[in-house]
Amino acid sequence: METVAFISTENGDDLIVSFAAIDPADPTGIESLTLLRTPKYEHLLGDRERGVSVSFKRYVEDDEELLEELHLDRKSAVVRLTTSVRTYELDLRKVDEREVQAMRKVLARMNYDRRIRLLGI
């Protein structure tokens, strides 16, 4: 499980949720796990390429990783991301509640076409 220090979001042409995961090899280091969707230009992509792309600095060798499901367990403050390639578990206990609320809003906008399964949002 990855411990998240903070979450940053963007809610413009690009819809972005970026989790700042604490690097297990260096507790002072941060690795970004980023969810990105750009609805404005998505019509230019093929159907299989559309959706929320996922990137994590630790796994740069992977080409296209798309988000399939996100489950937020508010009680335990854990987010489970299931992608086309792997599953991530994120511990949000260190994250400010305002950042979690902003994340929830952006995720709802990202899912305008219901391509991803959102649970607990």
Short mmCIF file of C-alpha atoms in Angstrom, two decimals:
data_model
loop_
_atom_site.label_atom_id
_atom_site.label_comp_id
_atom_site.label_asym_id
_atom_site.label_seq_id
_atom_site.Cartn_x
_atom_site.Cartn_y
_atom_site.Cartn_z
CA MET A 1 0.00 0.00 0.00
CA GLU A 2 1.23 3.44 -0.95
CA THR A 3 1.05 6.24 1.63
CA VAL A 4 -0.18 9.49 0.08
CA ALA A 5 1.17 12.80 1.43
CA PHE A 6 -1.23 15.02 -0.53
CA ILE A 7 -3.55 15.11 -3.55
CA SER A 8 -3.53 17.80 -6.22
CA THR A 9 -6.34 18.29 -8.73
CA GLU A 10 -7.05 20.25 -11.91
CA ASN A 11 -10.53 20.89 -13.22
CA GLY A 12 -10.03 22.62 -16.59
CA ASP A 13 -9.55 21.27 -20.14
CA ASP A 14 -7.46 18.57 -18.50
CA LEU A 15 -9.06 16.73 -15.60
CA ILE A 16 -6.25 15.61 -13.30
CA VAL A 17 -6.04 13.87 -9.94
CA SER A 18 -2.47 13.38 -8.80
CA PHE A 19 -1.58 11.40 -5.68
CA ALA A 20 1.78 12.27 -4.12
CA ALA A 21 2.91 8.84 -2.92
CA ILE A 22 5.76 8.70 -0.44
CA ASP A 23 8.71 6.85 -1.97
CA PRO A 24 9.34 3.75 0.19
CA ALA A 25 13.07 3.91 -0.64
CA ASP A 26 13.30 7.57 0.42
CA PRO A 27 10.68 8.82 2.92
CA THR A 28 11.48 12.41 1.92
CA GLY A 29 10.81 11.64 -1.76
CA ILE A 30 7.50 11.76 -3.62
CA GLU A 31 6.36 9.73 -6.63
CA SER A 32 3.26 10.90 -8.49
CA LEU A 33 0.47 8.54 -9.42
CA THR A 34 -1.61 10.56 -11.86
CA LEU A 35 -5.08 10.12 -13.32
CA LEU A 36 -5.65 12.18 -16.48
CA ARG A 37 -8.55 12.70 -18.83
CA THR A 38 -8.98 15.36 -21.52
CA PRO A 39 -12.62 15.22 -22.70
CA LYS A 40 -12.11 18.15 -25.08
CA TYR A 41 -9.84 16.10 -27.36
CA GLU A 42 -10.94 12.57 -26.56
CA HIS A 43 -13.16 12.37 -29.64
CA LEU A 44 -9.95 12.21 -31.70
CA LEU A 45 -9.02 8.88 -30.09
CA GLY A 46 -10.23 5.40 -30.92
CA ASP A 47 -12.81 3.91 -28.57
CA ARG A 48 -10.27 1.64 -26.84
CA GLU A 49 -7.99 4.61 -26.11
CA ARG A 50 -10.67 6.72 -24.43
CA GLY A 51 -10.95 7.01 -20.68
CA VAL A 52 -8.86 7.96 -17.67
CA SER A 53 -5.18 7.25 -18.21
CA VAL A 54 -3.05 6.24 -15.24
CA SER A 55 0.65 6.87 -14.89
CA PHE A 56 3.02 6.14 -12.02
CA LYS A 57 6.66 7.14 -12.19
CA ARG A 58 7.64 3.74 -10.83
CA TYR A 59 6.18 1.98 -13.90
CA VAL A 60 7.32 4.12 -16.83
CA GLU A 61 7.73 1.07 -19.09
CA ASP A 62 3.97 0.58 -19.41
CA ASP A 63 2.32 2.11 -22.46
CA GLU A 64 -1.37 2.71 -22.00
CA GLU A 65 -2.87 2.04 -18.59
CA LEU A 66 -6.55 2.94 -18.24
CA LEU A 67 -8.56 3.22 -15.06
CA GLU A 68 -11.35 0.63 -14.80
CA GLU A 69 -12.49 1.03 -11.20
CA LEU A 70 -11.87 3.30 -8.24
CA HIS A 71 -13.11 2.42 -4.78
CA LEU A 72 -12.89 4.95 -1.95
CA ASP A 73 -13.37 3.44 1.49
CA ARG A 74 -13.91 6.57 3.56
CA LYS A 75 -13.91 4.75 6.89
CA SER A 76 -10.43 3.28 6.40
CA ALA A 77 -9.22 6.19 4.18
CA VAL A 78 -8.06 3.81 1.46
CA VAL A 79 -8.44 4.17 -2.31
CA ARG A 80 -8.15 1.09 -4.51
CA LEU A 81 -7.48 1.76 -8.19
CA THR A 82 -7.98 -1.09 -10.65
CA THR A 83 -6.49 -0.46 -14.07
CA SER A 84 -6.07 -2.41 -17.27
CA VAL A 85 -2.59 -3.41 -16.04
CA ARG A 86 -2.49 -3.54 -12.20
CA THR A 87 -4.14 -2.60 -8.90
CA TYR A 88 -2.96 0.17 -6.58
CA GLU A 89 -3.90 0.70 -2.94
CA LEU A 90 -3.45 4.18 -1.54
CA ASP A 91 -3.54 5.17 2.12
CA LEU A 92 -5.12 8.65 2.42
CA ARG A 93 -4.92 9.06 6.21
CA LYS A 94 -2.33 11.87 5.91
CA VAL A 95 -4.39 13.78 3.31
CA ASP A 96 -6.48 16.83 4.19
CA GLU A 97 -10.25 16.31 3.83
CA ARG A 98 -10.53 19.30 1.44
CA GLU A 99 -8.16 17.54 -0.95
CA VAL A 100 -10.27 14.38 -0.78
CA GLN A 101 -13.41 16.43 -1.55
CA ALA A 102 -11.69 18.07 -4.54
CA MET A 103 -10.60 14.61 -5.75
CA ARG A 104 -14.17 13.33 -5.54
CA LYS A 105 -15.46 16.25 -7.65
CA VAL A 106 -12.86 15.80 -10.37
CA LEU A 107 -13.43 12.03 -10.46
CA ALA A 108 -17.16 12.59 -10.97
CA ARG A 109 -16.38 14.87 -13.95
CA MET A 110 -13.90 12.33 -15.33
CA ASN A 111 -16.64 9.73 -15.36
CA TYR A 112 -19.10 11.71 -17.52
CA ASP A 113 -19.56 8.69 -19.80
CA ARG A 114 -19.46 6.05 -17.04
CA ARG A 115 -16.37 4.33 -18.45
CA ILE A 116 -15.07 3.73 -14.95
CA ARG A 117 -16.76 2.17 -11.99
CA LEU A 118 -16.70 4.62 -9.06
CA LEU A 119 -17.49 3.24 -5.63
CA GLY A 120 -17.66 5.33 -2.46
CA ILE A 121 -17.41 8.64 -4.31
#
